[in-house]
Amino acid sequence: MNAPLPAFLESNPRLDRWIAFPAPGQVTVLTGRVELGQGVLTAMAQIAADELDVDLARITVRSGDTDVTPNEGYTSGSHSIQAGGIAMRQACADIRALYLAQAAVVLGCNADALSVRDGGILRDGASTGLDYWSLSGAVDLAVKATGAGRPKAVADFTRIGESHARLDLPGKVFGAPVFIHDMRLDGMVHARVVRQPNRGATIGAIDEAAIRRAAKGPVEFVRQGNFLAIIGGDETAVERAGGAAPAHVQWNDVETPVAAQQEASWLLQRPAVDRTLGDPEPADAQGRERFEATFTRGYLAHASISPSCGLALFKDGHLTVWTHCQGVYPLRAALAKILPVTAENMTVVHVPGSGCYGHNGADDASADAAIIAMQKPGVPVRVRWRREEEFVFEPKSASMVVTVRALLDTDGKPVDWTQEIWSGTHMNRPGGGGNLLGALALPNPPPEPPPADVPEANGGGATRNGVPLYAIPATRMIHHLIPDTPIRTSSLRGLGAVPNVFAIESCLDDLAARAGQDPVAYRLSITSDPRARATIEKVAAMANWQADAPGGTGRGRGIGFARYKNRAAYSAVVVELDVDEDIRLARIWCATDAGLVINPDGAINQLEGGIVQAASWVLKEQVRFDSDAASGLSSFDWDTYPVLKFSEVPEIDVELINTKDDVPLGVGEASSGPTAAAIGNAVSHALGLRIHDLPLTRERIMAALLQD
Amino acid sequence: MTTTVEFQVNGKPVSVAPLDEETPLLDVLRNELGLMGTRFGCGLEQCGCCMVLIDGAPEKCCAKPVWSVAGKQVTTVEGMGNAEAPHPLQQAFLDEQAGQCGYCLSGILISAKALLDANPKPTRAEIAAALDGNICRCGTHVRILRAVDKAAAVMRGERA
């Protein structure tokens, strides 16, 4: 009996949805995973090359197209290799087996005598003259996967495990028109949306003449309910009009965030949906030493380097939408809810944008384009958000408060751990409900989605990594989901994992200090998972960790560790830094066990990126509110929402361990939480006191020093 | 009333008729000349995605009126090299796999070219300082710094 199929092959069983042999010598790999800058298409090509035994150069990858590729939901959660990759592996193994079976029939031999080399069928190692392409007429791939094909053993891989150069990078280095922003369709109009400030706000008055004057060129207004857009053939005029319009459109029922709501502590006073998960509260905590600490983190922006962009064309009853979002099928389902077009009459195609790191404005921008396109049949419409629009209207990562309460044994080790979490949702994707920004401005907007966060079965949202991986006899989470936040929140790389790991690992250092132990030794003393131990030991060796490094000197070093979602890659980070009134990163080391690694250099690139981005979050980033600002946000450009600069990035060493394991573990979000924690612990070591609130700004450092 | 502005792009003379003289150079490059390599990031001269060389000096062009480059030499990433004849910086970025989403790379390559044209042997700190006007959000900084350092060595003839 065959092993159960990987989940995404089970849900997309037809083999011709995964692989095609379109012409002699050519292979098309079809994947629902989309390129977000993480190199996933190169990894998919490597997997297919290995399992099919074809040269990588023969492979073309098509991704994220509702007409042809499998429905793999969202490209998110570090799932692409861990879930999508194994589906691709099995699909290719099944296809290879079908071709070998057919070749065996043709040759009158046993399939066991056959093998494949670069698409050609060999019998006992000698060419048979048959290949995938010559057999294609006789093999029907419009059949369901069975799991009958056996994927290769790790030892037999030739492409998987190789640091193949990224297939998409040359175009990006030579300035080719590879991004969705670069698409130009015949007869296309440019468009900018005059954004509804919030759900329920209605347009009062529009000074069209003032907007036209600002455009200094021909523009046209498109309006449907409270959805207002400006379109025209000349992008310069449309951009001018779009930039000027907010000052010339008066809205009713505007709700503006106020500064008091910007800090995470505001959440503590709000109505919440409460849950407790995990072990029951201890019946008798008498005699145990107690430890408690509270940590906060403000709202973060995805701050993608390109503003969101979407194109749409409604022609002959069919709507085509081009998007750089993470899930073409879910977007199609959402668009079918808000537009008078069924999913069957709609094609949604992914075209790369800049890195998104989660749910940014991409879905909304393509919905904007679709809404306008429906009003302009036959005319391709391109919406590109303005910079300020992106900062103000992209969904933010929820602010969070995390309180840890631990009971300790006589050695100062935790025996009971409670992680109490207050947060807005980390899941606000359009999904099937039509939850898209432009749709909220249409007549009959979709209903407000019910309060919900990512289920624990999918790794949790605010609860992600809320349970320490350490050997603690009893753990629980108390989750307060705050349904009503002043700004829209959704998924950003790592979701709740970063605040949770920051809290857990900060506490571990403080507990180690109470116990008079070195932070690394203390962690190892409560770590039973051998892969976790190996990861921590590896990073300590890389960083030449000194147990007796003196603290409070202004130079600090700290460690952070987590296994992402407690089920993806293990990652440990050591940071060395200097603190006076500012924090200067000096050096960062990272060891990661991601199991089977398809493309080691690609994985390291992702881990480095996760480190730098987390460092930026922890040192600099918080979305700030100001009711005097037109939008209510005082973070609306790169000056008011600064991120880490080149001169602030230290040398970073990343090493992978255990790369020949059988199973790949998602790596894209693994290093962020440990990095945040390691920076926090290094700052604590350097100052001799802990700062519990992120970001670690100059004001907070000075306040902590003055309080001490 | 049509405005005509003449200048050179990547060594070739161009004559363009934009909406008006205030039209940003970036819009002219992308929408009139079809040179999509120079990217739009902010329109505020903050992020560096739109960096070009104007008479050899690195400048953000998303808010730079096209009249201001009349008669000048503009170099874009397309003018640095191509797959057949890559600039040493482009080759080094490929060698070091110095990119993730790649949206910032055109501007970074231009800033790096301006640096190496003026300073063939920069330190890591000098490279970083020269790139501080460019934002990379994916966190590819370490590789980019390494790639620029490598390209400099290649251009000095110290490395292949």
GROMACS .gro file of C-alpha atoms in nm, chain A residues 299-670:
model
  372
  299TYR     CA    1   0.254   4.779   1.538
  300LEU     CA    2   0.493   4.702   1.250
  301ALA     CA    3   0.462   4.777   0.879
  302HIS     CA    4   0.559   4.532   0.606
  303ALA     CA    5   0.712   4.836   0.439
  304SER     CA    6   0.764   4.662   0.107
  305ILE     CA    7   1.011   4.852  -0.106
  306SER     CA    8   0.766   4.871  -0.397
  307PRO     CA    9   0.420   5.010  -0.342
  308SER     CA   10   0.153   4.755  -0.426
  309CYS     CA   11   0.044   4.720  -0.786
  310GLY     CA   12  -0.228   4.532  -0.969
  311LEU     CA   13  -0.360   4.506  -1.323
  312ALA     CA   14  -0.696   4.390  -1.451
  313LEU     CA   15  -0.880   4.353  -1.778
  314PHE     CA   16  -1.250   4.271  -1.816
  315LYS     CA   17  -1.316   4.161  -2.168
  316ASP     CA   18  -1.586   3.944  -2.328
  317GLY     CA   19  -1.724   3.851  -1.989
  318HIS     CA   20  -1.392   3.728  -1.856
  319LEU     CA   21  -1.188   3.907  -1.590
  320THR     CA   22  -0.811   3.864  -1.585
  321VAL     CA   23  -0.623   3.998  -1.284
  322TRP     CA   24  -0.246   4.024  -1.246
  323THR     CA   25  -0.125   4.039  -0.888
  324HIS     CA   26   0.184   4.001  -0.671
  325CYS     CA   27  -0.019   3.863  -0.381
  326GLN     CA   28   0.060   3.539  -0.197
  327GLY     CA   29  -0.244   3.341  -0.306
  328VAL     CA   30  -0.405   3.361  -0.650
  329TYR     CA   31  -0.684   3.114  -0.576
  330PRO     CA   32  -0.795   3.277  -0.250
  331LEU     CA   33  -0.786   3.616  -0.422
  332ARG     CA   34  -1.001   3.482  -0.703
  333ALA     CA   35  -1.253   3.351  -0.450
  334ALA     CA   36  -1.256   3.689  -0.275
  335LEU     CA   37  -1.300   3.882  -0.600
  336ALA     CA   38  -1.589   3.655  -0.698
  337LYS     CA   39  -1.761   3.767  -0.375
  338ILE     CA   40  -1.735   4.138  -0.451
  339LEU     CA   41  -1.766   4.155  -0.830
  340PRO     CA   42  -2.040   4.040  -1.068
  341VAL     CA   43  -1.810   3.773  -1.214
  342THR     CA   44  -1.791   3.409  -1.112
  343ALA     CA   45  -1.461   3.240  -1.033
  344GLU     CA   46  -1.506   3.030  -1.348
  345ASN     CA   47  -1.497   3.350  -1.554
  346MET     CA   48  -1.190   3.483  -1.385
  347THR     CA   49  -0.817   3.420  -1.420
  348VAL     CA   50  -0.576   3.541  -1.153
  349VAL     CA   51  -0.208   3.535  -1.240
  350HIS     CA   52   0.090   3.603  -1.016
  351VAL     CA   53   0.359   3.839  -1.142
  352PRO     CA   54   0.645   3.920  -0.904
  353GLY     CA   55   0.649   4.239  -0.702
  354SER     CA   56   0.897   4.330  -0.434
  355GLY     CA   57   0.932   4.128  -0.115
  356CYS     CA   58   0.607   4.130   0.083
  357TYR     CA   59   0.695   3.935   0.401
  358GLY     CA   60   0.329   3.857   0.450
  359HIS     CA   61  -0.008   4.011   0.377
  360ASN     CA   62   0.068   4.362   0.250
  361GLY     CA   63  -0.132   4.574   0.008
  362ALA     CA   64  -0.092   4.340  -0.290
  363ASP     CA   65  -0.438   4.181  -0.274
  364ASP     CA   66  -0.603   4.517  -0.222
  365ALA     CA   67  -0.425   4.684  -0.515
  366SER     CA   68  -0.530   4.409  -0.754
  367ALA     CA   69  -0.887   4.431  -0.622
  368ASP     CA   70  -0.874   4.806  -0.691
  369ALA     CA   71  -0.772   4.734  -1.048
  370ALA     CA   72  -1.046   4.474  -1.085
  371ILE     CA   73  -1.315   4.708  -0.951
  372ILE     CA   74  -1.212   4.977  -1.200
  373ALA     CA   75  -1.175   4.729  -1.486
  374MET     CA   76  -1.535   4.617  -1.437
  375GLN     CA   77  -1.640   4.976  -1.502
  376LYS     CA   78  -1.421   4.999  -1.813
  377PRO     CA   79  -1.476   4.683  -2.017
  378GLY     CA   80  -1.202   4.620  -2.270
  379VAL     CA   81  -0.958   4.861  -2.107
  380PRO     CA   82  -0.659   4.722  -1.918
  381VAL     CA   83  -0.626   4.903  -1.586
  382ARG     CA   84  -0.307   4.938  -1.385
  383VAL     CA   85  -0.329   5.053  -1.024
  384ARG     CA   86  -0.012   5.143  -0.842
  385TRP     CA   87  -0.040   5.260  -0.485
  386ARG     CA   88   0.140   5.572  -0.374
  387ARG     CA   89   0.414   5.543  -0.112
  388GLU     CA   90   0.206   5.706   0.159
  389GLU     CA   91  -0.093   5.495   0.064
  390GLU     CA   92   0.116   5.180   0.109
  391PHE     CA   93   0.237   5.282   0.456
  392VAL     CA   94  -0.104   5.399   0.575
  393PHE     CA   95  -0.329   5.132   0.426
  394GLU     CA   96  -0.128   4.809   0.420
  395PRO     CA   97  -0.237   4.576   0.702
  396LYS     CA   98   0.006   4.606   0.994
  397SER     CA   99   0.151   4.341   1.217
  398ALA     CA  100  -0.052   4.348   1.537
  399SER     CA  101   0.092   4.505   1.848
  400MET     CA  102   0.129   4.255   2.130
  401VAL     CA  103   0.160   4.229   2.506
  402VAL     CA  104   0.311   3.909   2.640
  403THR     CA  105   0.325   3.826   3.010
  404VAL     CA  106   0.525   3.525   3.124
  405ARG     CA  107   0.457   3.366   3.464
  406ALA     CA  108   0.679   3.080   3.567
  407LEU     CA  109   0.711   2.861   3.873
  408LEU     CA  110   1.064   2.748   3.949
  409ASP     CA  111   1.212   2.444   4.114
  410THR     CA  112   1.487   2.464   4.374
  411ASP     CA  113   1.752   2.477   4.099
  412GLY     CA  114   1.579   2.779   3.948
  413LYS     CA  115   1.448   2.585   3.649
  414PRO     CA  116   1.092   2.643   3.528
  415VAL     CA  117   0.844   2.367   3.611
  416ASP     CA  118   0.533   2.555   3.508
  417TRP     CA  119   0.503   2.820   3.239
  418THR     CA  120   0.214   3.048   3.150
  419GLN     CA  121   0.233   3.270   2.844
  420GLU     CA  122  -0.049   3.527   2.850
  421ILE     CA  123  -0.091   3.708   2.518
  422TRP     CA  124  -0.292   4.014   2.417
  423SER     CA  125  -0.302   4.088   2.044
  424GLY     CA  126  -0.512   4.188   1.747
  425THR     CA  127  -0.548   3.931   1.476
  426HIS     CA  128  -0.263   3.811   1.254
  427MET     CA  129  -0.510   3.677   0.997
  428ASN     CA  130  -0.705   3.924   0.789
  429ARG     CA  131  -0.652   3.790   0.440
  430PRO     CA  132  -0.923   3.836   0.180
  431GLY     CA  133  -1.000   3.464   0.176
  432GLY     CA  134  -1.345   3.372   0.054
  433GLY     CA  135  -1.526   3.660   0.222
  434GLY     CA  136  -1.424   3.944  -0.006
  435ASN     CA  137  -1.237   4.117   0.273
  436LEU     CA  138  -1.059   4.363   0.040
  437LEU     CA  139  -1.002   4.730   0.104
  438GLY     CA  140  -1.165   4.857  -0.215
  439ALA     CA  141  -1.467   4.635  -0.155
  440LEU     CA  142  -1.538   4.809   0.176
  441ALA     CA  143  -1.607   5.127  -0.020
  442LEU     CA  144  -1.848   4.964  -0.266
  443PRO     CA  145  -2.224   4.964  -0.220
  444ASN     CA  146  -2.312   4.660  -0.008
  445PRO     CA  147  -1.962   4.603   0.132
  446PRO     CA  148  -1.880   4.253   0.253
  447PRO     CA  149  -1.956   4.198   0.620
  448GLU     CA  150  -1.688   4.248   0.881
  449PRO     CA  151  -1.513   3.912   0.920
  450PRO     CA  152  -1.582   3.747   1.257
  451PRO     CA  153  -1.299   3.779   1.509
  452ALA     CA  154  -1.049   3.501   1.446
  453ASP     CA  155  -0.680   3.434   1.443
  454VAL     CA  156  -0.468   3.169   1.274
  455PRO     CA  157  -0.566   2.831   1.423
  456GLU     CA  158  -0.303   2.648   1.627
  457ALA     CA  159  -0.325   2.364   1.373
  458ASN     CA  160  -0.171   2.610   1.126
  459GLY     CA  161   0.088   2.730   1.373
  460GLY     CA  162  -0.125   2.989   1.551
  461GLY     CA  163  -0.127   3.366   1.504
  462ALA     CA  164  -0.066   3.555   1.827
  463THR     CA  165  -0.004   3.219   1.993
  464ARG     CA  166   0.269   3.121   1.745
  465ASN     CA  167   0.572   2.999   1.944
  466GLY     CA  168   0.391   3.088   2.267
  467VAL     CA  169   0.492   2.752   2.414
  468PRO     CA  170   0.863   2.723   2.493
  469LEU     CA  171   1.033   2.425   2.330
  470TYR     CA  172   1.227   2.364   2.653
  471ALA     CA  173   1.159   2.069   2.881
  472ILE     CA  174   0.904   2.229   3.114
  473PRO     CA  175   0.658   1.988   3.279
  474ALA     CA  176   0.349   2.209   3.238
  475THR     CA  177   0.282   2.493   2.995
  476ARG     CA  178  -0.024   2.688   2.887
  477MET     CA  179  -0.121   2.991   2.685
  478ILE     CA  180  -0.391   3.240   2.774
  479HIS     CA  181  -0.484   3.417   2.453
  480HIS     CA  182  -0.678   3.743   2.449
  481LEU     CA  183  -0.776   3.819   2.089
  482ILE     CA  184  -0.865   4.187   2.061
  483PRO     CA  185  -1.117   4.202   1.774
  484ASP     CA  186  -1.136   4.579   1.747
  485THR     CA  187  -0.800   4.745   1.680
  486PRO     CA  188  -0.758   5.104   1.560
  487ILE     CA  189  -0.584   4.990   1.242
  488ARG     CA  190  -0.617   4.681   1.024
  489THR     CA  191  -0.376   4.403   1.121
  490SER     CA  192  -0.270   4.083   0.946
  491SER     CA  193   0.020   3.849   0.878
  492LEU     CA  194   0.378   3.971   0.886
  493ARG     CA  195   0.673   3.731   0.873
  494GLY     CA  196   0.667   3.520   1.189
  495LEU     CA  197   0.331   3.654   1.313
  496GLY     CA  198   0.324   3.625   1.692
  497ALA     CA  199   0.644   3.422   1.702
  498VAL     CA  200   0.872   3.723   1.727
  499PRO     CA  201   0.714   3.882   2.039
  500ASN     CA  202   0.666   3.538   2.195
  501VAL     CA  203   1.022   3.422   2.138
  502PHE     CA  204   1.150   3.763   2.252
  503ALA     CA  205   0.953   3.719   2.576
  504ILE     CA  206   1.049   3.356   2.636
  505GLU     CA  207   1.416   3.400   2.563
  506SER     CA  208   1.440   3.724   2.764
  507CYS     CA  209   1.294   3.536   3.060
  508LEU     CA  210   1.538   3.249   3.012
  509ASP     CA  211   1.832   3.485   3.041
  510ASP     CA  212   1.686   3.646   3.351
  511LEU     CA  213   1.615   3.303   3.499
  512ALA     CA  214   1.970   3.192   3.418
  513ALA     CA  215   2.100   3.499   3.598
  514ARG     CA  216   1.883   3.420   3.902
  515ALA     CA  217   2.021   3.069   3.903
  516GLY     CA  218   2.374   3.201   3.869
  517GLN     CA  219   2.421   3.021   3.539
  518ASP     CA  220   2.551   3.107   3.198
  519PRO     CA  221   2.265   3.161   2.948
  520VAL     CA  222   2.387   2.889   2.712
  521ALA     CA  223   2.448   2.634   2.986
  522TYR     CA  224   2.112   2.714   3.144
  523ARG     CA  225   1.928   2.661   2.815
  524LEU     CA  226   2.107   2.332   2.754
  525SER     CA  227   2.018   2.218   3.106
  526ILE     CA  228   1.647   2.236   3.019
  527THR     CA  229   1.670   2.121   2.655
  528SER     CA  230   1.589   1.758   2.581
  529ASP     CA  231   1.531   1.780   2.203
  530PRO     CA  232   1.866   1.669   2.057
  531ARG     CA  233   1.829   1.887   1.747
  532ALA     CA  234   1.763   2.190   1.965
  533ARG     CA  235   2.071   2.111   2.171
  534ALA     CA  236   2.285   2.069   1.860
  535THR     CA  237   2.165   2.401   1.720
  536ILE     CA  238   2.237   2.592   2.041
  537GLU     CA  239   2.575   2.425   2.082
  538LYS     CA  240   2.664   2.501   1.722
  539VAL     CA  241   2.594   2.873   1.743
  540ALA     CA  242   2.778   2.897   2.075
  541ALA     CA  243   3.082   2.738   1.909
  542MET     CA  244   3.058   2.963   1.604
  543ALA     CA  245   3.047   3.273   1.823
  544ASN     CA  246   3.318   3.145   2.059
  545TRP     CA  247   3.067   3.202   2.338
  546GLN     CA  248   3.237   3.304   2.664
  547ALA     CA  249   3.037   3.205   2.970
  548ASP     CA  250   3.217   3.454   3.189
  549ALA     CA  251   3.201   3.760   2.963
  550PRO     CA  252   3.148   4.051   3.205
  551GLY     CA  253   2.819   4.236   3.178
  552GLY     CA  254   2.726   4.600   3.222
  553THR     CA  255   3.026   4.724   3.025
  554GLY     CA  256   2.844   4.868   2.726
  555ARG     CA  257   2.948   4.570   2.514
  556GLY     CA  258   2.710   4.280   2.526
  557ARG     CA  259   2.645   3.943   2.376
  558GLY     CA  260   2.322   3.752   2.380
  559ILE     CA  261   2.167   3.433   2.252
  560GLY     CA  262   1.821   3.352   2.126
  561PHE     CA  263   1.675   3.021   2.019
  562ALA     CA  264   1.348   2.884   1.885
  563ARG     CA  265   1.208   2.616   1.663
  564TYR     CA  266   0.974   2.810   1.436
  565LYS     CA  267   0.612   2.716   1.514
  566ASN     CA  268   0.769   2.436   1.724
  567ARG     CA  269   0.754   2.231   1.403
  568ALA     CA  270   0.964   2.405   1.133
  569ALA     CA  271   1.338   2.487   1.138
  570TYR     CA  272   1.545   2.516   1.456
  571SER     CA  273   1.743   2.837   1.471
  572ALA     CA  274   1.982   2.983   1.726
  573VAL     CA  275   2.137   3.329   1.700
  574VAL     CA  276   2.416   3.504   1.890
  575VAL     CA  277   2.449   3.880   1.869
  576GLU     CA  278   2.738   4.097   1.980
  577LEU     CA  279   2.672   4.470   2.011
  578ASP     CA  280   2.769   4.796   2.174
  579VAL     CA  281   2.533   5.027   2.358
  580ASP     CA  282   2.576   5.384   2.459
  581GLU     CA  283   2.283   5.601   2.374
  582ASP     CA  284   2.235   5.397   2.057
  583ILE     CA  285   2.276   5.031   1.980
  584ARG     CA  286   2.541   4.928   1.728
  585LEU     CA  287   2.537   4.570   1.605
  586ALA     CA  288   2.890   4.432   1.593
  587ARG     CA  289   2.853   4.072   1.477
  588ILE     CA  290   2.582   3.811   1.436
  589TRP     CA  291   2.608   3.432   1.414
  590CYS     CA  292   2.327   3.192   1.331
  591ALA     CA  293   2.305   2.813   1.330
  592THR     CA  294   1.999   2.652   1.178
  593ASP     CA  295   1.873   2.298   1.142
  594ALA     CA  296   1.625   2.308   0.857
  595GLY     CA  297   1.652   1.936   0.789
  596LEU     CA  298   1.680   1.853   0.421
  597VAL     CA  299   1.787   2.170   0.244
  598ILE     CA  300   1.702   2.201  -0.126
  599ASN     CA  301   1.928   2.500  -0.195
  600PRO     CA  302   2.173   2.576   0.089
  601ASP     CA  303   2.275   2.920  -0.036
  602GLY     CA  304   1.910   3.010  -0.086
  603ALA     CA  305   1.828   2.899   0.267
  604ILE     CA  306   2.119   3.100   0.407
  605ASN     CA  307   2.003   3.404   0.209
  606GLN     CA  308   1.658   3.371   0.369
  607LEU     CA  309   1.806   3.330   0.717
  608GLU     CA  310   2.028   3.636   0.668
  609GLY     CA  311   1.727   3.833   0.550
  610GLY     CA  312   1.527   3.724   0.851
  611ILE     CA  313   1.809   3.835   1.079
  612VAL     CA  314   1.847   4.180   0.923
  613GLN     CA  315   1.473   4.241   0.909
  614ALA     CA  316   1.427   4.136   1.271
  615ALA     CA  317   1.715   4.360   1.374
  616SER     CA  318   1.543   4.646   1.198
  617TRP     CA  319   1.212   4.573   1.375
  618VAL     CA  320   1.376   4.550   1.715
  619LEU     CA  321   1.600   4.852   1.686
  620LYS     CA  322   1.388   5.094   1.486
  621GLU     CA  323   1.039   5.006   1.387
  622GLN     CA  324   0.702   5.105   1.523
  623VAL     CA  325   0.401   5.244   1.339
  624ARG     CA  326   0.310   5.566   1.518
  625PHE     CA  327  -0.032   5.726   1.546
  626ASP     CA  328  -0.112   6.094   1.539
  627SER     CA  329  -0.468   6.217   1.514
  628ASP     CA  330  -0.338   6.546   1.371
  629ALA     CA  331  -0.194   6.365   1.069
  630ALA     CA  332  -0.439   6.345   0.780
  631SER     CA  333  -0.446   5.967   0.793
  632GLY     CA  334  -0.407   5.933   1.169
  633LEU     CA  335  -0.065   5.775   1.118
  634SER     CA  336   0.256   5.969   1.157
  635SER     CA  337   0.448   5.679   0.996
  636PHE     CA  338   0.384   5.734   0.627
  637ASP     CA  339   0.719   5.733   0.445
  638TRP     CA  340   1.078   5.615   0.485
  639ASP     CA  341   1.173   5.921   0.691
  640THR     CA  342   0.892   5.866   0.939
  641TYR     CA  343   0.927   5.485   0.936
  642PRO     CA  344   1.302   5.433   0.908
  643VAL     CA  345   1.446   5.085   0.860
  644LEU     CA  346   1.797   4.947   0.907
  645LYS     CA  347   2.056   5.103   0.675
  646PHE     CA  348   2.358   4.944   0.510
  647SER     CA  349   2.597   5.109   0.755
  648GLU     CA  350   2.403   4.957   1.045
  649VAL     CA  351   2.428   4.595   0.927
  650PRO     CA  352   2.713   4.392   1.076
  651GLU     CA  353   2.889   4.085   0.939
  652ILE     CA  354   2.659   3.785   0.967
  653ASP     CA  355   2.767   3.420   0.966
  654VAL     CA  356   2.503   3.155   0.901
  655GLU     CA  357   2.565   2.781   0.911
  656LEU     CA  358   2.325   2.501   0.831
  657ILE     CA  359   2.339   2.172   1.016
  658ASN     CA  360   2.172   1.836   0.953
  659THR     CA  361   2.104   1.926   0.589
  660LYS     CA  362   2.077   1.564   0.474
  661ASP     CA  363   1.785   1.477   0.695
  662ASP     CA  364   1.489   1.319   0.516
  663VAL     CA  365   1.245   1.597   0.579
  664PRO     CA  366   1.275   1.966   0.489
  665LEU     CA  367   1.173   2.217   0.757
  666GLY     CA  368   1.056   2.565   0.658
  667VAL     CA  369   1.328   2.820   0.701
  668GLY     CA  370   1.203   3.161   0.583
  669GLU     CA  371   1.083   3.282   0.922
  670ALA     CA  372   1.310   3.077   1.148
   0.00000   0.00000   0.00000
